[in-house]
Short mmCIF file of C-alpha atoms in Angstrom, two decimals:
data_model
loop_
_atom_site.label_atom_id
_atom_site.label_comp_id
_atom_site.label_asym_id
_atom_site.label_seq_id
_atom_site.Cartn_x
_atom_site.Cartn_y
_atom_site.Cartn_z
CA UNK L 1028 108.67 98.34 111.82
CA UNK L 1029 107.66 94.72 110.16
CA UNK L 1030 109.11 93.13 106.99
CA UNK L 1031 108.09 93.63 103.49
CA UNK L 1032 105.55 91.53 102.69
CA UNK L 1033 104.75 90.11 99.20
CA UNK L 1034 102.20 93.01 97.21
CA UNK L 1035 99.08 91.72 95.09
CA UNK L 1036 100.56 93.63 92.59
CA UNK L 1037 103.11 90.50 91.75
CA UNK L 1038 106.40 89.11 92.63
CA UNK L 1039 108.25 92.70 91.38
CA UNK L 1040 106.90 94.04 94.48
CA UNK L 1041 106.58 94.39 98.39
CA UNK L 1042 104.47 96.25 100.52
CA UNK L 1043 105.73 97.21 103.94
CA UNK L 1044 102.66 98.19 106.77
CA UNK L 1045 103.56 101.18 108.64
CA UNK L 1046 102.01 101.43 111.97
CA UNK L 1047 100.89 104.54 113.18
CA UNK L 1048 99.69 105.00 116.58
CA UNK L 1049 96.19 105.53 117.27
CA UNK L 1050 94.17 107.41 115.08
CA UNK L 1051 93.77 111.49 115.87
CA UNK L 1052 90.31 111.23 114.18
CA UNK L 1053 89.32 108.30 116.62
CA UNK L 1054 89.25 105.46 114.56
CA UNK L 1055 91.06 102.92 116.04
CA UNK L 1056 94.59 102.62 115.11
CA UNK L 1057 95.96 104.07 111.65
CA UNK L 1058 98.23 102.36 109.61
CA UNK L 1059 99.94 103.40 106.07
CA UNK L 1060 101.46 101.10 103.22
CA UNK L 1061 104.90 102.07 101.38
CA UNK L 1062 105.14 99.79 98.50
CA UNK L 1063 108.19 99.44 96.77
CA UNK L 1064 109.43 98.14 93.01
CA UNK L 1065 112.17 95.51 92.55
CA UNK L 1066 112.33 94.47 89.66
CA UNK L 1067 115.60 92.59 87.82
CA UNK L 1068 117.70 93.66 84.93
CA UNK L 1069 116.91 97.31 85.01
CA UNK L 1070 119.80 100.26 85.30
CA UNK L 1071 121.59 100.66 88.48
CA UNK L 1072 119.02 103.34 90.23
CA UNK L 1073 120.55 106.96 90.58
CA UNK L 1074 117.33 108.69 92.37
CA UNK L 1075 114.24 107.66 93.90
CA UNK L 1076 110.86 108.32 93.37
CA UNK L 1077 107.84 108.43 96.47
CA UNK L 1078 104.51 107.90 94.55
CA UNK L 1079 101.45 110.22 96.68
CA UNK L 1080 97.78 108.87 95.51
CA UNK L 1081 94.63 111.42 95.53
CA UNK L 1082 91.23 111.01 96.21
CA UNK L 1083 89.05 107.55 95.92
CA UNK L 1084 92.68 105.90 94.66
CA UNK L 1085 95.79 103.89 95.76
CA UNK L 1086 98.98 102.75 94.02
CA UNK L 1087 97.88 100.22 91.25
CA UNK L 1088 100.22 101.76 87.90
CA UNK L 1089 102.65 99.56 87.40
CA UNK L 1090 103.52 101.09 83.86
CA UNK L 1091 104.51 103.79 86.01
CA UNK L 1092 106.81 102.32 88.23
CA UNK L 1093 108.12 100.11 85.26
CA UNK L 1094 108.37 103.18 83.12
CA UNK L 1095 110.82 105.25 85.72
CA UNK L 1096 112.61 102.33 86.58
CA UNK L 1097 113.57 102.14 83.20
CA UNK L 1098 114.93 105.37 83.58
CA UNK L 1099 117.26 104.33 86.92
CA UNK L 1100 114.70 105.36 89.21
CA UNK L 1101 113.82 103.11 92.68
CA UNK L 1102 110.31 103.60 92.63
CA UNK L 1103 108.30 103.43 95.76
CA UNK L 1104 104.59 104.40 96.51
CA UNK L 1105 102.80 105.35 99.53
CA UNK L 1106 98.84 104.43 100.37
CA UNK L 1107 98.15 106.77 102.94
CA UNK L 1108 95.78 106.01 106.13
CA UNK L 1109 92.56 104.92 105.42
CA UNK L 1110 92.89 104.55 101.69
CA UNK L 1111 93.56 101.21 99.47
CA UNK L 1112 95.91 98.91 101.11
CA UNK L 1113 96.27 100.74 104.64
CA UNK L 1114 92.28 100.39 104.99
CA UNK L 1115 90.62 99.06 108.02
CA UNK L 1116 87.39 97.74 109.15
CA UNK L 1117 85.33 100.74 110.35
CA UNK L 1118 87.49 103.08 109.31
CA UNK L 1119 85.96 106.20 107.07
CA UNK L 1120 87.70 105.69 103.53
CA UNK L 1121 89.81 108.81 102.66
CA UNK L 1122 88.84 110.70 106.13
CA UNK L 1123 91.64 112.96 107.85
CA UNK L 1124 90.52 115.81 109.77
CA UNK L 1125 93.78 117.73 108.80
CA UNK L 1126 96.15 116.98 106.05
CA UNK L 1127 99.35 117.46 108.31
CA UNK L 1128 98.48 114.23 109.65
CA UNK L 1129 99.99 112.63 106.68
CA UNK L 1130 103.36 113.83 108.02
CA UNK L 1131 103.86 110.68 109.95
CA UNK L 1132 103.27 108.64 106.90
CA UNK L 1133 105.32 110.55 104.76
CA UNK L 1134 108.07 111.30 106.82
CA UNK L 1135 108.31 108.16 107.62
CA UNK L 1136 108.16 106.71 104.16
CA UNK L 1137 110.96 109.47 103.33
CA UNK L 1138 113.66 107.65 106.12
CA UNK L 1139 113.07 104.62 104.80
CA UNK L 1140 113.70 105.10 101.18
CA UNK L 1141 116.67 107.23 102.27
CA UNK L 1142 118.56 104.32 104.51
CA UNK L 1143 117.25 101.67 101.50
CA UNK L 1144 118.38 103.63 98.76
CA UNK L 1145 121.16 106.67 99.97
CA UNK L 1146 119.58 108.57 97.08
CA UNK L 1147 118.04 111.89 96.23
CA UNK L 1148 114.01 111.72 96.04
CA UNK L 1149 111.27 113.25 93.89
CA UNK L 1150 108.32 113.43 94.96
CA UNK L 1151 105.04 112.61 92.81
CA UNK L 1152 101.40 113.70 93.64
CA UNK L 1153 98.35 113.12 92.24
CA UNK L 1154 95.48 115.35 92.91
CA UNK L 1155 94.80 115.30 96.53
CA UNK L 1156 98.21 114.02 96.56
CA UNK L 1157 99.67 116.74 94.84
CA UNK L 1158 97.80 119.26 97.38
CA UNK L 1159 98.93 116.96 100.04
CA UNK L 1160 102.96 116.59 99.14
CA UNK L 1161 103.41 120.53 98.02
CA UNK L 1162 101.95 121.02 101.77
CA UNK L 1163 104.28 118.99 103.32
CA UNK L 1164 107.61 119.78 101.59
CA UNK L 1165 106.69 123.42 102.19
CA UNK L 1166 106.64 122.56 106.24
CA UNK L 1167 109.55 120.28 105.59
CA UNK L 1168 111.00 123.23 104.03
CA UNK L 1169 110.68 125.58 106.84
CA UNK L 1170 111.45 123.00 109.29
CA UNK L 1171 115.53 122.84 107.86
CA UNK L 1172 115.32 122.26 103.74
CA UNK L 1173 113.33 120.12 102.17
CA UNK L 1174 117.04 119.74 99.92
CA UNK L 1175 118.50 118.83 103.77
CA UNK L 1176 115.82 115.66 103.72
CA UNK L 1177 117.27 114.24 100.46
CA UNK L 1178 114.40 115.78 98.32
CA UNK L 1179 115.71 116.91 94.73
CA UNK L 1180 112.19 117.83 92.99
CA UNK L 1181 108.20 117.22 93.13
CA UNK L 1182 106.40 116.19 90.11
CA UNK L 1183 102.87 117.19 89.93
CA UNK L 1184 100.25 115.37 88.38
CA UNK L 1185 96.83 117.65 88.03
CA UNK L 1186 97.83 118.94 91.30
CA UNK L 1187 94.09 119.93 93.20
CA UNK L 1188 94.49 123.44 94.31
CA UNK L 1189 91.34 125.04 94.54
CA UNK L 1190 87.66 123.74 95.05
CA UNK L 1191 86.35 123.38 91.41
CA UNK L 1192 82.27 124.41 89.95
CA UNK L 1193 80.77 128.17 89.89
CA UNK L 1194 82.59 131.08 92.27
CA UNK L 1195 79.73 131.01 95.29
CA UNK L 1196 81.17 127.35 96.34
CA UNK L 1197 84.14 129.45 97.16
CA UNK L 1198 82.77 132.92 98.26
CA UNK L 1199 83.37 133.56 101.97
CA UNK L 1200 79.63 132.70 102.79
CA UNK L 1201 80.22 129.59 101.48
CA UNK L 1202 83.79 129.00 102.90
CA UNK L 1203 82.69 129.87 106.37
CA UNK L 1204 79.34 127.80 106.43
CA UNK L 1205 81.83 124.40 105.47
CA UNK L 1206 84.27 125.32 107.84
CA UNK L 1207 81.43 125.72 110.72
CA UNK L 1208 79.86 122.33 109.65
CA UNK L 1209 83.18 120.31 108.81
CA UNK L 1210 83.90 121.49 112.52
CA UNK L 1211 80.64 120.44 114.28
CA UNK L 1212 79.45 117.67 112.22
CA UNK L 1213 82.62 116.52 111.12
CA UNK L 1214 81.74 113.04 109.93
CA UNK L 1215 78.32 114.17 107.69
CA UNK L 1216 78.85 112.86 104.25
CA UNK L 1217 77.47 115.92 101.81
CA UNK L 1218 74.71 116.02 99.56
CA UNK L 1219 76.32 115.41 96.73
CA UNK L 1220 75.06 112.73 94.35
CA UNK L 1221 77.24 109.93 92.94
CA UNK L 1222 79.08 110.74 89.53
CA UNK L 1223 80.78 107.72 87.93
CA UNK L 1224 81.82 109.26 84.58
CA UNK L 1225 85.82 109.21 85.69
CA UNK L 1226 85.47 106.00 87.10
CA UNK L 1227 83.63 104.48 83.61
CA UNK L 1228 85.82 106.43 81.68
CA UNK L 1229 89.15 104.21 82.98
CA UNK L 1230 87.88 100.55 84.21
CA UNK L 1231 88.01 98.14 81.49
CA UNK L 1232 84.66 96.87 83.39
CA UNK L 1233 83.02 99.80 81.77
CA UNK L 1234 84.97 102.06 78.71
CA UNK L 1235 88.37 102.20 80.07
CA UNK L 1236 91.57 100.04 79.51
CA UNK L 1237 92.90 99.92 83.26
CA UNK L 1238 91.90 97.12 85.84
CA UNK L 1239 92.25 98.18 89.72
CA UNK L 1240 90.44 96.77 93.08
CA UNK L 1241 86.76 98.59 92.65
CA UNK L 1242 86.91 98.22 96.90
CA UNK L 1243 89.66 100.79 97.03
CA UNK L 1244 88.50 102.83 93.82
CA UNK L 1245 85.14 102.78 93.49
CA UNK L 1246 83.71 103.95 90.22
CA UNK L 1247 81.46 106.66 91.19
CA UNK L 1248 84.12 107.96 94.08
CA UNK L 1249 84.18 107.35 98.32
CA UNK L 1250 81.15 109.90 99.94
CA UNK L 1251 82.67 113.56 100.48
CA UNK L 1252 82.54 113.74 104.58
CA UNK L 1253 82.41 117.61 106.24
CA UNK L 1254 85.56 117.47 107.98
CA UNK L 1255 87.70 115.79 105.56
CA UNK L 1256 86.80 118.72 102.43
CA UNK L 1257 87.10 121.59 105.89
CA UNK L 1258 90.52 120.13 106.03
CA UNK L 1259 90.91 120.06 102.09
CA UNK L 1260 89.74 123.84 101.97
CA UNK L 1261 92.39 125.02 104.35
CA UNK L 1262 94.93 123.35 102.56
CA UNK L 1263 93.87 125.23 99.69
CA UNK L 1264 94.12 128.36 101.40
CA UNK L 1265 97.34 127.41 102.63
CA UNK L 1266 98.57 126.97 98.90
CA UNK L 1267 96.48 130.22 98.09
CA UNK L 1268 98.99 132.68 100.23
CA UNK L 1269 101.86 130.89 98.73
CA UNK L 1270 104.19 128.23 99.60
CA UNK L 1271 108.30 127.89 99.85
CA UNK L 1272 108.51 123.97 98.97
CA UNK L 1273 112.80 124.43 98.48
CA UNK L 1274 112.79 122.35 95.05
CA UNK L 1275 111.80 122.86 91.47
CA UNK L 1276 108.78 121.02 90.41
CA UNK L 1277 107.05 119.46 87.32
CA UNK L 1278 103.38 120.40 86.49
CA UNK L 1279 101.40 117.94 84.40
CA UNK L 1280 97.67 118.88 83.25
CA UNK L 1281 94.98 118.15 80.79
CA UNK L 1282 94.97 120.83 77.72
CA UNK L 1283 91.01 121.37 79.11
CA UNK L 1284 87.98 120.48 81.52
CA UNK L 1285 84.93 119.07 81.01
CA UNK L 1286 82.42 118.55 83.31
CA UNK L 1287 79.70 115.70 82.35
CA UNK L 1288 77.38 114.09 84.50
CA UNK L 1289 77.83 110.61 82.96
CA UNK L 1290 80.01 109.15 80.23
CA UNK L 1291 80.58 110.13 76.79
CA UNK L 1292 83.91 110.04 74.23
CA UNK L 1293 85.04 114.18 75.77
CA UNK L 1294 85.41 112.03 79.37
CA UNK L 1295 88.61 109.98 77.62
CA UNK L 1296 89.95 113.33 76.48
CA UNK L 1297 89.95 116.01 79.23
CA UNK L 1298 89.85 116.29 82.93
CA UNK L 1299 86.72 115.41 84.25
CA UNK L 1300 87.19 115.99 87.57
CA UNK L 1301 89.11 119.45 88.28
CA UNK L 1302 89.49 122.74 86.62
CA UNK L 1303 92.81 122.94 84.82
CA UNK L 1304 92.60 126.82 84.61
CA UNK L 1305 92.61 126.67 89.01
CA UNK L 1306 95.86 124.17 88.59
CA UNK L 1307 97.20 126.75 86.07
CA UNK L 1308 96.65 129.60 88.27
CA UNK L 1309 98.16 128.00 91.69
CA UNK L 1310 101.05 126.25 90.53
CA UNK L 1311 102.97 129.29 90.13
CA UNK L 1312 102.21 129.55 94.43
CA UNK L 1313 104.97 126.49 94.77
CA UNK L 1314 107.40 129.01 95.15
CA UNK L 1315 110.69 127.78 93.74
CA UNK L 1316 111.36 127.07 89.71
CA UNK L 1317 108.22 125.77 87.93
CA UNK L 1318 107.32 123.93 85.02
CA UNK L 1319 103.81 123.68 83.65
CA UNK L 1320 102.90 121.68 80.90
CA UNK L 1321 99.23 121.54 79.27
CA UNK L 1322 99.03 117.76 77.75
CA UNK L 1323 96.71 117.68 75.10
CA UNK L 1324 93.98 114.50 75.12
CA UNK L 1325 95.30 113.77 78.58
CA UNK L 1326 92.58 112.71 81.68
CA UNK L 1327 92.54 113.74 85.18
CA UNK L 1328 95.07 111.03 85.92
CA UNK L 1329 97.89 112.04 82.66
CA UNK L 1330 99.51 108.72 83.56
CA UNK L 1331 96.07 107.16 82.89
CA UNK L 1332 95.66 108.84 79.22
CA UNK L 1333 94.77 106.82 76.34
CA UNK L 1334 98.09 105.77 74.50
CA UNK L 1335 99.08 109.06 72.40
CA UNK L 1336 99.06 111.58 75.43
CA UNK L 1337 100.05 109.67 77.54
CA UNK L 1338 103.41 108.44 75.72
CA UNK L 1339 103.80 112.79 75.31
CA UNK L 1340 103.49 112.64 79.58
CA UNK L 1341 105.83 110.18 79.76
CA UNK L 1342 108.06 111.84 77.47
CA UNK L 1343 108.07 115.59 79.42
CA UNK L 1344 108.21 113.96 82.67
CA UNK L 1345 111.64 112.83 80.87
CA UNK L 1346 112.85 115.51 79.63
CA UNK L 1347 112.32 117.26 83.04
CA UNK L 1348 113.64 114.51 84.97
CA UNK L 1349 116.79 114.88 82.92
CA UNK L 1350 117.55 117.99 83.37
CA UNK L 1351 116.66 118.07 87.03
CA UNK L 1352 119.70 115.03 87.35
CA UNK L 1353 121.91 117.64 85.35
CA UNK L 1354 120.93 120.45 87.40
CA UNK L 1355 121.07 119.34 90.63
CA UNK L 1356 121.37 122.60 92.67
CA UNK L 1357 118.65 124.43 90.36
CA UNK L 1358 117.33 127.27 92.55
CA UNK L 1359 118.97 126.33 95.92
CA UNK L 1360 118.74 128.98 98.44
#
């Protein structure tokens, strides 16, 4: 393991590169980022947050990490292999041909904050993240306790459970002819078009208020490759038969969905990119004490909400975080 390194976000934070090995999916060797949060002055840290990204994204909100370490939390955030920071010549953005490769990152990322730190640690997804980190504390579970690893709780933020648009994209016709191609051709980036109204909806380049590296986030989202949404699909059956992650979580959604092919006002207002009736219905497959809260006026991202919704995210994610510190053997089996 190297040093931390000085992070582009500023002089509050370091980024650490973890190698990996060679790459399962054979492109060349992989290689994650954990970033942490340092910052002066703030309360003397009783837990410790690990930060998951989804889809097309990295670690770039610093309100969040400023925000929780307000609140006494070390905040550190992971860019897993092949996405933002970790990226690497000729590597396919995103691509993992199974998502319990991210083990290595993650479990590795989990030691470290543990021998930094000596404190409990929540968990936060987003998206493919959240799919991603419920997976992996439910192995971690089964594997000894996720509670056993130092994990108190996972915080979900519009956690991407099921494949979203009209019921025949998930029939068994459909399921079987993705898992047949992801397996043959697994590298075959899918038909399907180039939708930028997320993306314009949050740069300030466009309509939004929040700058980020258009490299590692592009507007209209990295190509969809076979393999990588085969692997994504068995993850959500995975989810589908029910999971055991061993900790309460946090659910945070947008009140509603709205699909629209490019920009308008509704995009700043509602998830545009998954259906929060699927999140609704799947959460409740975490299997240990859940909380799901419906955040009116809130976008895919909550944490990425225009002002008013997202100061009411801010403020649940408080409330639960509070009573997760008081309650720290809350459903332990």
């Amino acid at each position: 393991m190297g040093d931390w390194q000085p992070d582009e976000l500023g002089s509050d934070y370091q980024q650490l590169t973890l190698a990996l090995g060679p790459d399962p999916d054979g492109e060349g060797d992989a290689f994650a980022t954990l970033i942490r949060y340092t910052p002066t002055g703030q309360p003397v840290p009783t837990s410790a947050v690990l930060y998951v990204h989804g889809f097309t994204d990295y670690f770039f909100q610093e309100h969040l990490a400023q925000h929780l370490a307000a609140q006494g939390i070390a905040f550190y955030a992971l860019d897993l292999r092949k996405c933002g920071r970790s990226t690497r010549a000729g590597q396919t953005p995103h691509y993992v041909s199974d998502l319990a490769l991210y083990d290595v990152e993650l479990n590795r990322s989990l030691k470290i904050m543990r021998e930094e730190t000596g404190l409990p640690v929540i968990v936060m997804g987003h998206s493919t993240g959240g799919l991603v980190t419920s997976l992996w504390l439910n192995r971690l579970n089964a594997a000894g306790g996720s509670r056993a690893q130092g994990i108190s709780g996972l915080v979900l933020n519009s956690p991407w459970f099921d494949l979203q648009g009209p019921s025949y994209y998930r029939n068994p016709v459909s399921n079987a002819l993705l898992q047949g191609i992801g397996r043959m051709r697994a590298f075959a980036a899918l038909p399907l078009g180039k939708v930028s109204t997320y993306g314009d909806s949050l740069h300030r380049s466009v309509s939004g208020e929040w700058d980020y590296n258009l490299d590692w986030k592009p507007l209209s989202g990295f190509a969809v490759h076979a393999g990588w949404l085969r692997a994504i699909r068995r993850g959500h059956a995975r989810v589908h038969r029910g999971l055991d992650i061993g900790v309460p979580a946090l659910v945070l959604r947008s009140k509603v969905t709205r699909f629209m092919s490019k920009y308008g006002p509704a995009a700043d207002v509602s998830d545009v990119v998954l259906d929060v009736k699927q999140i609704q219905r799947w959460s409740g497959c975490l299997g240990d004490r859940t909380n799901i809260v419906p955040i009116e006026g809130a976008r895919h991202d909550v944490f990425l909400s225009s002002e008013q919704p997202r100061t009411r995210a801010f403020a649940e994610l408080d409330s639960w975080l509070e009573w997760l510190a008081a309650n720290p053997e809350a459903d332990a089996r």
